[in-house]
Amino acid sequence: MAIKDVSAAFRALSDPIRRDILKKLRKRSMTPSELAIHFPISKPSLSHHLNILKNANLIDDERQGQKIYYSLNATVFYDVMNNFLNNFR
Amino acid sequence: MAIKDVSAAFRALSDPIRRDILKKLRKRSMTPSELAIHFPISKPSLSHHLNILKNANLIDDERQGQKIYYSLNATVFYDVMNNFLNNFR
DNA sequence: TAGATATTTAGATTATCGTCTAAATAATAA
DNA sequence: TTATTATTTAGACGATAATCTAAATATCTA
């Protein structure tokens, strides 16, 4: 999956909580409940942030029973950055 | 000048007009009036966008008489991107 | 089928954003 | 000084965003 919307990607990255979520997911996939431990916001708010990251194609999700595992979509992540940087080289 | 605020930089980059302004400034410094030709917004709106880019340290300004020349601050620009990418390597 | 756990959706509230017009400031030129 | 040009500031308005609580949906287990 390629870059759908550069604006959405940058907007997603403009929030420190969302950048921290990506940093957590860099190490391993995590569920919303696992992530929630690290952030001082309600679960609906966390869900909202995850949705924004997902719509920007920066993360993927996969349900396993009751749990949903979110993971970093490194490909799109680099695509956004590199495509953008190439415009300025 | 280093990165003051990563959030401000990404937020600045989340608007397509502001990204287009940066692309124009990649080639040469330009005044608000010169830039205005290329964008379908009022001059106060353009001024607002330039202010956001300036607060994010993505551009510099320099007055020459009546005119103010805006230029890309490539250093900060790359710093934001590279520092961020390094976090995900 | 209930009950428990995991997550999202709905709806409200407050704050921020992008835009405009009108007015103000700054510099130059007649 | 007065007029002209370049740009920003002020203030308003509608749209979007981040957050919360309460309720709904989905899955598993007894």
JSON list of C-alpha atoms in Angstrom, two decimals, chain A residues 2-14 19 22 53 56-58 72-89, chain B residues 6 9-11 13-14 19 23 77-89:
[
{"chain": "A", "resi": 2, "resn": "ALA", "atom": "CA", "xyz": [1.49, 3.31, -1.10]},
{"chain": "A", "resi": 3, "resn": "ILE", "atom": "CA", "xyz": [0.98, 6.86, 0.13]},
{"chain": "A", "resi": 4, "resn": "LYS", "atom": "CA", "xyz": [-2.64, 7.82, -0.12]},
{"chain": "A", "resi": 5, "resn": "ASP", "atom": "CA", "xyz": [-2.53, 11.22, 1.43]},
{"chain": "A", "resi": 6, "resn": "VAL", "atom": "CA", "xyz": [0.65, 13.07, 2.34]},
{"chain": "A", "resi": 7, "resn": "SER", "atom": "CA", "xyz": [-1.29, 15.65, 4.32]},
{"chain": "A", "resi": 8, "resn": "ALA", "atom": "CA", "xyz": [-2.91, 12.92, 6.42]},
{"chain": "A", "resi": 9, "resn": "ALA", "atom": "CA", "xyz": [0.50, 11.40, 7.14]},
{"chain": "A", "resi": 10, "resn": "PHE", "atom": "CA", "xyz": [2.04, 14.66, 8.29]},
{"chain": "A", "resi": 11, "resn": "ARG", "atom": "CA", "xyz": [-1.07, 15.59, 10.26]},
{"chain": "A", "resi": 12, "resn": "ALA", "atom": "CA", "xyz": [-0.91, 12.19, 11.95]},
{"chain": "A", "resi": 13, "resn": "LEU", "atom": "CA", "xyz": [2.74, 12.80, 12.83]},
{"chain": "A", "resi": 14, "resn": "SER", "atom": "CA", "xyz": [2.04, 16.26, 14.24]},
{"chain": "A", "resi": 19, "resn": "ARG", "atom": "CA", "xyz": [4.55, 9.79, 17.44]},
{"chain": "A", "resi": 22, "resn": "LEU", "atom": "CA", "xyz": [4.68, 4.73, 16.59]},
{"chain": "A", "resi": 53, "resn": "LEU", "atom": "CA", "xyz": [-2.62, 6.57, 12.27]},
{"chain": "A", "resi": 56, "resn": "ALA", "atom": "CA", "xyz": [-2.74, 7.60, 7.25]},
{"chain": "A", "resi": 57, "resn": "ASN", "atom": "CA", "xyz": [-1.50, 4.04, 6.54]},
{"chain": "A", "resi": 58, "resn": "LEU", "atom": "CA", "xyz": [1.18, 4.43, 9.16]},
{"chain": "A", "resi": 72, "resn": "LEU", "atom": "CA", "xyz": [4.02, -0.12, 12.43]},
{"chain": "A", "resi": 73, "resn": "ASN", "atom": "CA", "xyz": [3.68, 0.02, 8.66]},
{"chain": "A", "resi": 74, "resn": "ALA", "atom": "CA", "xyz": [7.35, 0.78, 8.07]},
{"chain": "A", "resi": 75, "resn": "THR", "atom": "CA", "xyz": [7.02, 0.75, 4.29]},
{"chain": "A", "resi": 76, "resn": "VAL", "atom": "CA", "xyz": [4.50, 3.55, 4.06]},
{"chain": "A", "resi": 77, "resn": "PHE", "atom": "CA", "xyz": [6.29, 5.35, 6.80]},
{"chain": "A", "resi": 78, "resn": "TYR", "atom": "CA", "xyz": [9.54, 5.49, 4.84]},
{"chain": "A", "resi": 79, "resn": "ASP", "atom": "CA", "xyz": [7.73, 6.19, 1.59]},
{"chain": "A", "resi": 80, "resn": "VAL", "atom": "CA", "xyz": [6.16, 9.31, 3.01]},
{"chain": "A", "resi": 81, "resn": "MET", "atom": "CA", "xyz": [9.44, 10.59, 4.34]},
{"chain": "A", "resi": 82, "resn": "ASN", "atom": "CA", "xyz": [11.65, 9.66, 1.43]},
{"chain": "A", "resi": 83, "resn": "ASN", "atom": "CA", "xyz": [9.28, 10.82, -1.28]},
{"chain": "A", "resi": 84, "resn": "PHE", "atom": "CA", "xyz": [8.96, 14.09, 0.49]},
{"chain": "A", "resi": 85, "resn": "LEU", "atom": "CA", "xyz": [12.67, 14.54, 1.08]},
{"chain": "A", "resi": 86, "resn": "ASN", "atom": "CA", "xyz": [13.40, 13.73, -2.57]},
{"chain": "A", "resi": 87, "resn": "ASN", "atom": "CA", "xyz": [11.28, 16.69, -3.55]},
{"chain": "A", "resi": 88, "resn": "PHE", "atom": "CA", "xyz": [13.74, 18.91, -1.74]},
{"chain": "A", "resi": 89, "resn": "ARG", "atom": "CA", "xyz": [17.00, 17.46, -2.90]},
{"chain": "B", "resi": 6, "resn": "VAL", "atom": "CA", "xyz": [8.84, 18.67, 16.13]},
{"chain": "B", "resi": 9, "resn": "ALA", "atom": "CA", "xyz": [7.23, 21.23, 12.03]},
{"chain": "B", "resi": 10, "resn": "PHE", "atom": "CA", "xyz": [4.97, 18.32, 11.17]},
{"chain": "B", "resi": 11, "resn": "ARG", "atom": "CA", "xyz": [1.86, 20.40, 11.64]},
{"chain": "B", "resi": 13, "resn": "LEU", "atom": "CA", "xyz": [3.99, 20.30, 6.72]},
{"chain": "B", "resi": 14, "resn": "SER", "atom": "CA", "xyz": [0.46, 18.90, 6.99]},
{"chain": "B", "resi": 19, "resn": "ARG", "atom": "CA", "xyz": [4.28, 22.28, 1.29]},
{"chain": "B", "resi": 23, "resn": "LYS", "atom": "CA", "xyz": [8.68, 23.80, -2.99]},
{"chain": "B", "resi": 77, "resn": "PHE", "atom": "CA", "xyz": [14.15, 21.07, 7.33]},
{"chain": "B", "resi": 78, "resn": "TYR", "atom": "CA", "xyz": [16.59, 18.16, 7.05]},
{"chain": "B", "resi": 79, "resn": "ASP", "atom": "CA", "xyz": [17.13, 18.06, 10.80]},
{"chain": "B", "resi": 80, "resn": "VAL", "atom": "CA", "xyz": [13.46, 17.49, 11.45]},
{"chain": "B", "resi": 81, "resn": "MET", "atom": "CA", "xyz": [13.25, 14.72, 8.90]},
{"chain": "B", "resi": 82, "resn": "ASN", "atom": "CA", "xyz": [16.51, 12.98, 9.69]},
{"chain": "B", "resi": 83, "resn": "ASN", "atom": "CA", "xyz": [16.19, 13.14, 13.45]},
{"chain": "B", "resi": 84, "resn": "PHE", "atom": "CA", "xyz": [12.77, 11.69, 13.15]},
{"chain": "B", "resi": 85, "resn": "LEU", "atom": "CA", "xyz": [13.74, 8.96, 10.71]},
{"chain": "B", "resi": 86, "resn": "ASN", "atom": "CA", "xyz": [16.67, 7.96, 12.91]},
{"chain": "B", "resi": 87, "resn": "ASN", "atom": "CA", "xyz": [14.23, 7.21, 15.68]},
{"chain": "B", "resi": 88, "resn": "PHE", "atom": "CA", "xyz": [12.71, 4.55, 13.50]},
{"chain": "B", "resi": 89, "resn": "ARG", "atom": "CA", "xyz": [15.80, 2.88, 12.17]}
]
